[in-house]
Coordinates of C-alpha atoms in Angstrom, one line a residue:
Chain C
T12 CA 9.1 -5.1 -15.1
Q13 CA 10.2 -3.0 -12.1
L14 CA 10.6 -5.0 -9.0
L15 CA 11.5 -4.1 -5.4
E16 CA 12.9 -6.9 -3.4
Q17 CA 12.9 -6.5 0.4
S18 CA 15.0 -8.5 2.8
P19 CA 14.6 -10.2 5.1
Q20 CA 11.1 -11.3 4.5
F21 CA 10.5 -12.1 8.2
L22 CA 12.3 -10.9 11.3
S23 CA 11.6 -11.8 14.9
I24 CA 13.8 -10.0 17.5
Q25 CA 13.8 -9.2 21.2
E26 CA 13.0 -5.7 22.5
G27 CA 16.0 -3.5 22.6
E28 CA 17.8 -5.1 19.6
N29 CA 18.8 -3.2 16.4
L30 CA 17.8 -4.2 12.9
T31 CA 18.1 -3.2 9.3
V32 CA 15.7 -3.9 6.5
Y33 CA 16.8 -3.6 2.9
C34 CA 14.9 -2.6 -0.3
N35 CA 16.7 -3.3 -3.6
S36 CA 16.0 -2.9 -7.3
S37 CA 17.8 -2.7 -10.6
S38 CA 15.6 0.3 -11.5
V39 CA 16.1 3.9 -10.7
F40 CA 13.3 5.7 -8.8
S41 CA 12.6 9.4 -8.5
S42 CA 11.7 8.9 -4.9
L43 CA 11.2 6.1 -2.4
Q44 CA 8.7 5.8 0.4
W45 CA 8.5 3.5 3.5
Y46 CA 5.2 2.5 5.0
R47 CA 4.3 0.4 8.1
Q48 CA 1.2 -1.7 8.1
E49 CA -0.2 -3.0 11.3
P50 CA -2.6 -6.0 11.4
G51 CA -6.1 -5.1 10.3
E52 CA -5.0 -1.7 9.0
G53 CA -3.8 -0.1 5.8
P54 CA -0.2 1.0 5.3
V55 CA 0.8 4.3 6.9
L56 CA 3.5 6.5 5.3
L57 CA 6.6 6.9 7.4
V58 CA 8.9 8.8 5.2
T59 CA 9.7 9.8 1.6
V60 CA 13.3 10.1 0.4
V61 CA 14.1 11.9 -2.8
T62 CA 17.8 12.6 -3.2
G63 CA 20.4 10.0 -3.8
G64 CA 22.4 9.4 -0.6
E65 CA 19.7 11.1 1.5
V66 CA 19.4 10.1 5.1
K67 CA 16.3 10.8 7.2
K68 CA 15.7 10.1 10.8
L69 CA 12.3 9.6 12.5
K70 CA 13.0 9.1 16.3
R71 CA 14.6 5.6 16.4
L72 CA 14.2 4.9 12.7
T73 CA 16.9 5.9 10.1
F74 CA 16.1 5.8 6.4
Q75 CA 18.7 6.0 3.7
F76 CA 18.3 6.3 -0.1
G77 CA 21.1 4.8 -2.2
D78 CA 23.4 7.1 -4.1
A79 CA 22.1 5.7 -7.4
R80 CA 18.5 5.8 -6.2
K81 CA 18.0 2.1 -6.8
D82 CA 17.9 0.9 -3.2
S83 CA 17.1 2.0 0.3
S84 CA 17.5 0.8 3.9
L85 CA 15.6 1.2 7.1
H86 CA 17.5 0.9 10.4
I87 CA 15.6 0.6 13.7
T88 CA 17.6 1.2 16.9
A89 CA 16.4 -0.3 20.2
A90 CA 13.3 -1.9 18.7
Q91 CA 10.1 -1.8 20.7
P92 CA 7.0 -4.1 20.6
G93 CA 5.2 -1.1 19.0
D94 CA 7.5 -1.4 16.0
T95 CA 5.9 -4.7 15.1
G96 CA 4.3 -4.7 11.7
L97 CA 4.8 -5.1 8.0
Y98 CA 7.3 -2.7 6.5
L99 CA 6.8 -1.8 2.8
C100 CA 9.0 0.2 0.6
A101 CA 7.6 1.8 -2.5
G102 CA 9.5 3.4 -5.4
A103 CA 8.0 6.1 -7.6
A104 CA 8.8 5.9 -11.3
G105 CA 7.7 7.0 -14.7
A106 CA 6.1 10.2 -15.8
T107 CA 3.2 9.8 -13.3
N108 CA 5.5 8.6 -10.4
K109 CA 3.6 5.4 -10.2
L110 CA 4.3 3.6 -7.0
I111 CA 5.9 0.1 -7.2
F112 CA 5.6 -1.6 -3.9
G113 CA 8.2 -4.0 -2.4
T114 CA 7.6 -7.5 -1.3
G115 CA 7.5 -6.5 2.4
T116 CA 9.3 -7.3 5.6
L117 CA 7.2 -8.7 8.5
L118 CA 8.8 -7.6 11.8
A119 CA 7.9 -9.0 15.2
V120 CA 9.5 -7.5 18.3
Q121 CA 9.1 -9.7 21.4
P122 CA 8.9 -8.0 24.8
Chain Q
E249 CA -14.7 11.0 10.3
T250 CA -11.2 11.7 9.2
G251 CA -8.8 10.2 6.7
V252 CA -9.8 7.4 4.4
T253 CA -12.6 5.1 5.5
Q254 CA -13.7 1.8 3.9
T255 CA -16.8 -0.3 4.3
P256 CA -17.4 -3.1 5.0
R257 CA -14.3 -4.1 6.9
H258 CA -15.0 -7.8 6.3
L259 CA -17.0 -9.5 3.5
V260 CA -17.8 -13.1 2.7
M261 CA -19.5 -13.8 -0.6
G262 CA -20.3 -16.7 -2.8
M263 CA -19.1 -16.9 -6.4
T264 CA -22.5 -16.0 -7.8
N265 CA -23.1 -13.0 -5.5
K266 CA -22.9 -9.3 -6.4
K267 CA -21.5 -6.9 -3.8
S268 CA -19.8 -3.5 -3.6
L269 CA -16.9 -2.1 -1.6
K270 CA -17.1 1.6 -0.6
C271 CA -14.3 4.0 0.1
E272 CA -14.6 7.6 1.3
Q273 CA -11.8 10.2 1.8
H274 CA -12.2 13.2 3.9
L275 CA -8.8 14.8 2.9
G276 CA -9.8 16.9 0.0
H277 CA -7.6 14.8 -2.3
N278 CA -8.0 14.7 -6.1
A279 CA -6.9 11.1 -6.8
M280 CA -8.1 7.7 -5.5
Y281 CA -6.8 4.2 -5.9
W282 CA -7.8 0.6 -5.5
Y283 CA -5.1 -1.9 -4.5
K284 CA -5.3 -5.7 -3.9
Q285 CA -3.1 -7.2 -1.2
S286 CA -2.6 -11.0 -1.2
A287 CA -0.5 -13.1 1.0
K288 CA 3.2 -13.3 -0.2
K289 CA 2.6 -10.8 -3.1
P290 CA 3.4 -7.1 -3.3
L291 CA 0.5 -4.7 -3.3
E292 CA -1.1 -4.7 -6.8
L293 CA -2.5 -1.5 -8.1
M294 CA -5.9 -2.1 -9.7
F295 CA -7.4 1.2 -10.7
V296 CA -6.6 4.9 -10.5
Y297 CA -9.0 7.8 -10.6
S298 CA -7.9 11.4 -11.0
L299 CA -10.5 14.1 -10.7
E300 CA -13.2 11.4 -11.1
E301 CA -11.7 10.1 -14.4
R302 CA -10.2 6.6 -14.6
V303 CA -6.6 7.1 -15.6
E304 CA -5.3 3.6 -15.1
N305 CA -6.7 0.1 -15.3
N306 CA -4.0 -2.5 -14.6
S307 CA -5.4 -5.4 -16.7
V308 CA -8.0 -6.2 -14.0
P309 CA -10.6 -8.8 -14.9
S310 CA -14.1 -7.4 -15.8
R311 CA -15.6 -9.0 -12.7
F312 CA -14.2 -6.0 -10.9
S313 CA -15.9 -2.8 -11.9
P314 CA -14.9 0.6 -10.3
E315 CA -17.0 3.7 -10.0
C316 CA -16.0 7.2 -8.8
P317 CA -19.1 9.4 -8.6
N318 CA -17.1 12.3 -7.1
S319 CA -13.7 13.0 -5.8
S320 CA -14.5 11.9 -2.3
H321 CA -16.1 8.5 -3.0
L322 CA -14.9 5.4 -4.8
F323 CA -16.6 2.1 -5.2
L324 CA -15.6 -1.4 -6.3
H325 CA -18.4 -3.5 -7.7
L326 CA -17.9 -7.2 -7.5
H327 CA -19.7 -10.0 -9.4
T328 CA -19.0 -13.7 -10.2
L329 CA -15.7 -13.6 -8.3
Q330 CA -13.4 -16.6 -7.9
P331 CA -11.8 -18.0 -4.7
E332 CA -8.4 -16.6 -5.8
D333 CA -9.9 -13.1 -5.6
S334 CA -9.9 -13.5 -1.8
A335 CA -7.6 -10.8 -0.5
L336 CA -7.4 -7.5 1.4
Y337 CA -8.7 -4.7 -0.8
L338 CA -7.2 -1.3 0.0
C339 CA -8.4 2.1 -1.0
A340 CA -6.0 5.1 -1.1
S341 CA -6.0 8.7 -1.9
S342 CA -3.4 11.3 -2.8
P343 CA -3.5 15.1 -3.1
D344 CA -2.3 15.4 -6.6
G345 CA -3.9 13.6 -9.4
G346 CA -0.8 14.0 -11.6
T347 CA 1.5 12.0 -9.4
Y348 CA 1.0 9.1 -7.1
N349 CA 3.1 10.2 -4.2
E350 CA 2.0 10.6 -0.6
Q351 CA -0.8 8.1 -0.7
F352 CA -3.0 7.7 2.3
F353 CA -4.6 4.3 2.8
G354 CA -7.9 3.2 4.3
P355 CA -8.0 0.1 6.7
G356 CA -9.1 -2.2 3.9
T357 CA -11.9 -4.7 3.3
R358 CA -11.0 -8.3 4.0
L359 CA -12.8 -10.2 1.2
T360 CA -13.3 -14.0 1.3
V361 CA -14.9 -15.7 -1.8
L362 CA -16.3 -19.1 -1.1

């Protein structure tokens, strides 16, 4: 069974702090996606990383795909209250690139 | 309307009721999905439709019955549910029916079974 473990599960920080969320698996994925889900809404795709070692930046968010394509990280610089939400990683695997979702990291940024 | 819409947003039902969840996508996509999101558990894929054909059923109990009349609409018919079925039910769509990447999610239906 393919599993994606995210850490930490919960994170509460002050506005302006930096943070990193990790997404780890023993399985290899063809690509990995990060989503953010706000209360009362569905997940929204932030980024897709495809190549081992790839780094993508989205304003204050930096995403990295591990060299072996088994893990990923999301780093947020100078967090804002608007970054609050549930962050989900999802790995694509198999012939149909079925998405396996991670356990999620709930982030709260206090003003 | 744009994106993926779901109705109703909230639903409370008894175990003997029959209800349906509706999903509509306005993105011209070929694949649609039902997911279940429970507290402290990863998103669970329930059903996948590609070009209106069901291509995946992840061992979902028969009390959940999907229907995809066309590529823009997806329903989830519910009957004789159990309290443990209470969850957020998310619909998603993606452009390519052959791969599951780039999924666009609706806001979900919060279901409570009494």
